[in-house]
PDB file of C-alpha atoms and ligand atoms in Angstrom:
ATOM      1  CA  MET A   1      36.613 -24.157  11.792  1.00  0.00           C
ATOM      2  CA  LYS A   2      35.903 -23.423   8.146  1.00  0.00           C
ATOM      3  CA  LYS A   3      32.529 -25.094   8.415  1.00  0.00           C
ATOM      4  CA  ILE A   4      31.585 -22.920  11.367  1.00  0.00           C
ATOM      5  CA  THR A   5      32.553 -19.775   9.464  1.00  0.00           C
ATOM      6  CA  ILE A   6      30.436 -20.837   6.509  1.00  0.00           C
ATOM      7  CA  ILE A   7      27.468 -21.655   8.694  1.00  0.00           C
ATOM      8  CA  THR A   8      27.826 -18.368  10.550  1.00  0.00           C
ATOM      9  CA  THR A   9      28.046 -16.459   7.281  1.00  0.00           C
ATOM     10  CA  ILE A  10      24.989 -18.170   5.854  1.00  0.00           C
ATOM     11  CA  SER A  11      22.921 -17.634   8.964  1.00  0.00           C
ATOM     12  CA  LEU A  12      23.980 -13.980   9.095  1.00  0.00           C
ATOM     13  CA  MET A  13      22.953 -13.563   5.475  1.00  0.00           C
ATOM     14  CA  LEU A  14      19.624 -15.210   6.162  1.00  0.00           C
ATOM     15  CA  THR A  15      18.973 -13.068   9.201  1.00  0.00           C
ATOM     16  CA  SER A  16      19.790  -9.827   7.425  1.00  0.00           C
ATOM     17  CA  SER A  17      17.609 -10.692   4.440  1.00  0.00           C
ATOM     18  CA  LEU A  18      14.754 -11.521   6.788  1.00  0.00           C
ATOM     19  CA  VAL A  19      15.183  -8.212   8.586  1.00  0.00           C
ATOM     20  CA  ALA A  20      15.327  -6.329   5.274  1.00  0.00           C
ATOM     21  CA  ASN A  21      12.199  -8.102   4.072  1.00  0.00           C
ATOM     22  CA  SER A  22      10.193  -7.431   7.153  1.00  0.00           C
ATOM     23  CA  GLN A  23      11.194  -3.748   7.172  1.00  0.00           C
ATOM     24  CA  ASN A  24      10.070  -3.355   3.572  1.00  0.00           C
ATOM     25  CA  SER A  25       6.893  -5.340   3.896  1.00  0.00           C
ATOM     26  CA  PRO A  26       3.759  -3.272   3.311  1.00  0.00           C
ATOM     27  CA  GLU A  27       2.538  -4.014   6.792  1.00  0.00           C
ATOM     28  CA  GLU A  28       5.768  -2.840   8.441  1.00  0.00           C
ATOM     29  CA  LEU A  29       5.891   0.284   6.286  1.00  0.00           C
ATOM     30  CA  PHE A  30       2.287   1.063   7.124  1.00  0.00           C
ATOM     31  CA  LYS A  31       3.128   0.612  10.810  1.00  0.00           C
ATOM     32  CA  THR A  32       6.077   2.997  10.720  1.00  0.00           C
ATOM     33  CA  LYS A  33       4.558   5.617   8.397  1.00  0.00           C
ATOM     34  CA  CYS A  34       0.827   5.686   9.027  1.00  0.00           C
ATOM     35  CA  VAL A  35      -0.303   3.856  12.170  1.00  0.00           C
ATOM     36  CA  SER A  36       0.732   6.655  14.532  1.00  0.00           C
ATOM     37  CA  CYS A  37      -2.345   8.433  13.166  1.00  0.00           C
ATOM     38  CA  HIS A  38      -4.480   5.787  11.422  1.00  0.00           C
ATOM     39  CA  LEU A  39      -5.214   2.875  13.769  1.00  0.00           C
ATOM     40  CA  THR A  40      -6.077  -0.545  12.352  1.00  0.00           C
ATOM     41  CA  PHE A  41      -8.647  -1.239  15.063  1.00  0.00           C
ATOM     42  CA  LYS A  42     -11.430   0.619  16.796  1.00  0.00           C
ATOM     43  CA  PRO A  43     -10.029   1.894  20.100  1.00  0.00           C
ATOM     44  CA  SER A  44     -12.120   1.681  23.239  1.00  0.00           C
ATOM     45  CA  ILE A  45     -11.626   5.380  23.952  1.00  0.00           C
ATOM     46  CA  LEU A  46     -12.607   7.149  20.775  1.00  0.00           C
ATOM     47  CA  SER A  47     -11.776  10.630  22.029  1.00  0.00           C
ATOM     48  CA  THR A  48      -8.052   9.801  21.829  1.00  0.00           C
ATOM     49  CA  LEU A  49      -8.175   9.369  18.037  1.00  0.00           C
ATOM     50  CA  VAL A  50      -6.018  11.831  16.105  1.00  0.00           C
ATOM     51  CA  ALA A  51      -7.235  10.653  12.692  1.00  0.00           C
ATOM     52  CA  PRO A  52      -9.850   8.294  11.320  1.00  0.00           C
ATOM     53  CA  PRO A  53      -8.837   4.616  11.654  1.00  0.00           C
ATOM     54  CA  ILE A  54      -7.764   3.081   8.344  1.00  0.00           C
ATOM     55  CA  MET A  55     -10.849   0.831   7.943  1.00  0.00           C
ATOM     56  CA  GLY A  56     -13.110   3.868   7.743  1.00  0.00           C
ATOM     57  CA  VAL A  57     -10.679   5.781   5.547  1.00  0.00           C
ATOM     58  CA  MET A  58     -10.521   2.926   3.034  1.00  0.00           C
ATOM     59  CA  ARG A  59     -14.269   2.401   3.115  1.00  0.00           C
ATOM     60  CA  HIS A  60     -14.743   6.004   2.005  1.00  0.00           C
ATOM     61  CA  VAL A  61     -11.880   5.968  -0.483  1.00  0.00           C
ATOM     62  CA  LYS A  62     -13.461   2.923  -2.176  1.00  0.00           C
ATOM     63  CA  MET A  63     -16.908   4.548  -2.201  1.00  0.00           C
ATOM     64  CA  SER A  64     -15.437   7.458  -4.199  1.00  0.00           C
ATOM     65  CA  TYR A  65     -12.845   5.436  -6.157  1.00  0.00           C
ATOM     66  CA  PRO A  66     -14.050   1.860  -6.716  1.00  0.00           C
ATOM     67  CA  ASN A  67     -11.263   1.324  -9.263  1.00  0.00           C
ATOM     68  CA  LYS A  68      -8.081   0.166  -7.501  1.00  0.00           C
ATOM     69  CA  ASP A  69      -5.623   2.072  -9.724  1.00  0.00           C
ATOM     70  CA  LYS A  70      -7.617   5.281  -9.418  1.00  0.00           C
ATOM     71  CA  ALA A  71      -7.914   4.858  -5.646  1.00  0.00           C
ATOM     72  CA  ILE A  72      -4.157   4.386  -5.349  1.00  0.00           C
ATOM     73  CA  ALA A  73      -3.423   7.378  -7.597  1.00  0.00           C
ATOM     74  CA  PHE A  74      -5.814   9.522  -5.540  1.00  0.00           C
ATOM     75  CA  MET A  75      -4.227   8.473  -2.214  1.00  0.00           C
ATOM     76  CA  LYS A  76      -0.688   8.935  -3.485  1.00  0.00           C
ATOM     77  CA  ASP A  77      -1.469  12.489  -4.495  1.00  0.00           C
ATOM     78  CA  TYR A  78      -3.487  13.263  -1.355  1.00  0.00           C
ATOM     79  CA  ILE A  79      -0.866  11.969   1.073  1.00  0.00           C
ATOM     80  CA  LEU A  80       1.810  14.220  -0.409  1.00  0.00           C
ATOM     81  CA  ASN A  81      -0.483  17.175  -1.234  1.00  0.00           C
ATOM     82  CA  PRO A  82      -3.603  17.080   0.959  1.00  0.00           C
ATOM     83  CA  SER A  83      -6.294  19.701   0.476  1.00  0.00           C
ATOM     84  CA  GLN A  84      -9.866  20.108   1.580  1.00  0.00           C
ATOM     85  CA  ASP A  85     -11.298  20.241  -1.955  1.00  0.00           C
ATOM     86  CA  LYS A  86      -9.656  16.918  -2.920  1.00  0.00           C
ATOM     87  CA  SER A  87     -10.746  15.173   0.266  1.00  0.00           C
ATOM     88  CA  ILE A  88     -13.261  12.319   0.108  1.00  0.00           C
ATOM     89  CA  CYS A  89     -13.782  12.623   3.878  1.00  0.00           C
ATOM     90  CA  LYS A  90     -16.974  14.060   5.195  1.00  0.00           C
ATOM     91  CA  PRO A  91     -16.523  17.752   6.147  1.00  0.00           C
ATOM     92  CA  GLN A  92     -17.214  17.060   9.829  1.00  0.00           C
ATOM     93  CA  LYS A  93     -14.251  14.697   9.923  1.00  0.00           C
ATOM     94  CA  ILE A  94     -11.853  17.349   8.721  1.00  0.00           C
ATOM     95  CA  LYS A  95     -13.445  19.683  11.234  1.00  0.00           C
ATOM     96  CA  ARG A  96     -12.750  17.201  14.019  1.00  0.00           C
ATOM     97  CA  PHE A  97      -9.247  16.010  13.031  1.00  0.00           C
ATOM     98  CA  GLY A  98      -7.991  18.870  10.884  1.00  0.00           C
ATOM     99  CA  LEU A  99      -6.552  18.309   7.410  1.00  0.00           C
ATOM    100  CA  MET A 100      -4.009  15.507   7.158  1.00  0.00           C
ATOM    101  CA  PRO A 101      -0.521  17.053   7.276  1.00  0.00           C
ATOM    102  CA  SER A 102       1.414  16.454   4.042  1.00  0.00           C
ATOM    103  CA  GLN A 103       3.695  13.442   4.424  1.00  0.00           C
ATOM    104  CA  LYS A 104       6.166  14.830   1.887  1.00  0.00           C
ATOM    105  CA  GLY A 105       9.672  14.053   3.133  1.00  0.00           C
ATOM    106  CA  LEU A 106       8.314  11.484   5.627  1.00  0.00           C
ATOM    107  CA  VAL A 107       7.231   8.820   3.156  1.00  0.00           C
ATOM    108  CA  THR A 108       8.629   8.290  -0.346  1.00  0.00           C
ATOM    109  CA  GLU A 109       6.605   7.572  -3.488  1.00  0.00           C
ATOM    110  CA  LYS A 110       8.329   4.182  -3.623  1.00  0.00           C
ATOM    111  CA  GLU A 111       7.153   3.377  -0.108  1.00  0.00           C
ATOM    112  CA  LEU A 112       3.641   4.490  -1.030  1.00  0.00           C
ATOM    113  CA  ASP A 113       3.733   2.125  -4.043  1.00  0.00           C
ATOM    114  CA  ILE A 114       4.227  -0.666  -1.489  1.00  0.00           C
ATOM    115  CA  ILE A 115       1.812   0.572   1.199  1.00  0.00           C
ATOM    116  CA  LEU A 116      -1.185   1.669  -0.901  1.00  0.00           C
ATOM    117  CA  PRO A 117      -2.056  -1.576  -2.779  1.00  0.00           C
ATOM    118  CA  TRP A 118      -1.776  -3.379   0.562  1.00  0.00           C
ATOM    119  CA  ILE A 119      -4.176  -1.089   2.412  1.00  0.00           C
ATOM    120  CA  TYR A 120      -6.530  -1.196  -0.580  1.00  0.00           C
ATOM    121  CA  ASP A 121      -6.565  -5.022  -0.477  1.00  0.00           C
ATOM    122  CA  ASN A 122      -6.806  -5.369   3.314  1.00  0.00           C
ATOM    123  CA  PHE A 123      -9.112  -2.560   4.514  1.00  0.00           C
ATOM    124  CA  PRO A 124     -11.840  -2.406   5.456  1.00  0.00           C
ATOM    125  CA  PRO A 125     -11.788  -6.040   6.577  1.00  0.00           C
ATOM    126  CA  LYS A 126     -14.735  -8.231   5.543  1.00  0.00           C
ATOM    127  CA  GLY A 127     -17.808  -7.598   7.644  1.00  0.00           C
ATOM    128  CA  PHE A 128     -16.782  -4.054   8.654  1.00  0.00           C
ATOM    129  CA  LYS A 129     -19.923  -2.042   9.198  1.00  0.00           C
ATOM    130  CA  GLY A 130     -18.624   1.414   9.923  1.00  0.00           C
ATOM    131  CA  MET A 131     -17.183   2.974  13.030  1.00  0.00           C
ATOM    132  CA  GLY A 132     -20.438   3.119  14.933  1.00  0.00           C
ATOM    133  CA  ARG A 133     -20.175   5.973  17.352  1.00  0.00           C
ATOM    134  CA  VAL A 134     -17.281   7.748  15.640  1.00  0.00           C
ATOM    135  CA  ARG A 135     -18.840  10.860  14.219  1.00  0.00           C
ATOM    136  CA  GLY A 136     -18.370  11.275  10.495  1.00  0.00           C
ATOM    137  CA  TYR A 137     -18.497   7.590   9.668  1.00  0.00           C
TER     138      TYR A 137
HETATM  139  C1  HEC B 201       0.099  13.031  11.491  1.00  0.00           C
HETATM  140  C2  HEC B 201      -1.046  12.159  11.326  1.00  0.00           C
HETATM  141  C3  HEC B 201      -1.200  11.413  10.021  1.00  0.00           C
HETATM  142  C4  HEC B 201      -0.298  10.564   9.404  1.00  0.00           C
HETATM  143  C5  HEC B 201       1.118  10.219   9.842  1.00  0.00           C
HETATM  144  C6  HEC B 201      -0.981  10.026   8.264  1.00  0.00           C
HETATM  145  N1  HEC B 201      -2.249  10.541   8.166  1.00  0.00           N
HETATM  146 FE1  HEC B 201      -3.634  10.084   6.738  1.00  0.00          FE
HETATM  147  N2  HEC B 201      -4.949  11.425   7.584  1.00  0.00           N
HETATM  148  C7  HEC B 201      -4.739  12.121   8.761  1.00  0.00           C
HETATM  149  C8  HEC B 201      -5.933  12.879   9.082  1.00  0.00           C
HETATM  150  C9  HEC B 201      -6.106  13.778  10.297  1.00  0.00           C
HETATM  151  C10 HEC B 201      -6.873  12.601   8.074  1.00  0.00           C
HETATM  152  C11 HEC B 201      -8.333  13.116   7.984  1.00  0.00           C
HETATM  153  C12 HEC B 201      -8.414  14.484   7.404  1.00  0.00           C
HETATM  154  C13 HEC B 201      -8.137  14.483   5.924  1.00  0.00           C
HETATM  155  O1  HEC B 201      -8.729  13.661   5.202  1.00  0.00           O
HETATM  156  O2  HEC B 201      -7.330  15.311   5.476  1.00  0.00           O
HETATM  157  C14 HEC B 201      -6.219  11.691   7.131  1.00  0.00           C
HETATM  158  C15 HEC B 201      -6.800  11.213   5.975  1.00  0.00           C
HETATM  159  C16 HEC B 201      -6.237  10.243   5.153  1.00  0.00           C
HETATM  160  C17 HEC B 201      -6.856   9.734   3.955  1.00  0.00           C
HETATM  161  C18 HEC B 201      -8.202  10.182   3.381  1.00  0.00           C
HETATM  162  C19 HEC B 201      -7.978  11.407   2.548  1.00  0.00           C
HETATM  163  C20 HEC B 201      -9.201  12.184   2.200  1.00  0.00           C
HETATM  164  O3  HEC B 201      -9.738  12.002   1.122  1.00  0.00           O
HETATM  165  O4  HEC B 201      -9.626  13.033   2.990  1.00  0.00           O
HETATM  166  C21 HEC B 201      -6.017   8.778   3.453  1.00  0.00           C
HETATM  167  C22 HEC B 201      -6.233   7.916   2.199  1.00  0.00           C
HETATM  168  C23 HEC B 201      -4.870   8.708   4.329  1.00  0.00           C
HETATM  169  N3  HEC B 201      -5.033   9.615   5.342  1.00  0.00           N
HETATM  170  C24 HEC B 201      -3.826   7.815   4.174  1.00  0.00           C
HETATM  171  C25 HEC B 201      -2.646   7.853   4.932  1.00  0.00           C
HETATM  172  C26 HEC B 201      -1.512   6.960   4.724  1.00  0.00           C
HETATM  173  C27 HEC B 201      -1.473   5.826   3.719  1.00  0.00           C
HETATM  174  C28 HEC B 201      -0.561   7.334   5.616  1.00  0.00           C
HETATM  175  C29 HEC B 201       0.847   6.770   5.756  1.00  0.00           C
HETATM  176  C30 HEC B 201       1.703   6.941   4.598  1.00  0.00           C
HETATM  177  C31 HEC B 201      -1.092   8.446   6.389  1.00  0.00           C
HETATM  178  N4  HEC B 201      -2.354   8.734   5.955  1.00  0.00           N
HETATM  179  C32 HEC B 201      -0.414   9.094   7.407  1.00  0.00           C
HETATM  180  C33 HEC B 201      -3.581  12.111   9.520  1.00  0.00           C
HETATM  181  C34 HEC B 201      -2.420  11.391   9.224  1.00  0.00           C
END
């Protein structure tokens, strides 16, 4: 009986730590906070896009901010306080999608500290050659 309780307790602890880890992983945070607008793939129907997919965004961020720390600092500021004069996007992209709505209150700075290095390291993926027909890329 005791043994079963111990085993149950341990497996419960393991499960909850796994759940906590996966919820705080950069990928999961990116999925909950950013993917609703920034897809991680090129959709077959481009007219349904509400924002540029993240590969293109990161390609342009890195063109303007090749230094990782500076790129992260720029994104952190932009995501909470977007404005047209700070934007590294081409003007026609803002014309098409509108300015990104401030994510203040929706994502915390702590969460951004987890998400931003991850998107910097993972996007665009190797071999990415632009969004092809998506105007502005
Ligand atoms: C409600 C939709 C929406 C959400 C949610 C959203 N974005 Fe955006 N984002 C946009 C749009 C639209 C643009 C393009 C226009 C612009 O740059 O302001 C954009 C542009 C950007 C840019 C380029 C900024 C520039 O220089 O113009 C970055 C970087 C970015 N988003 C990162 C993120 C990250 C990281 C998240 C998640 C924390 C996120 N966005 C969540 C809509 C969104």
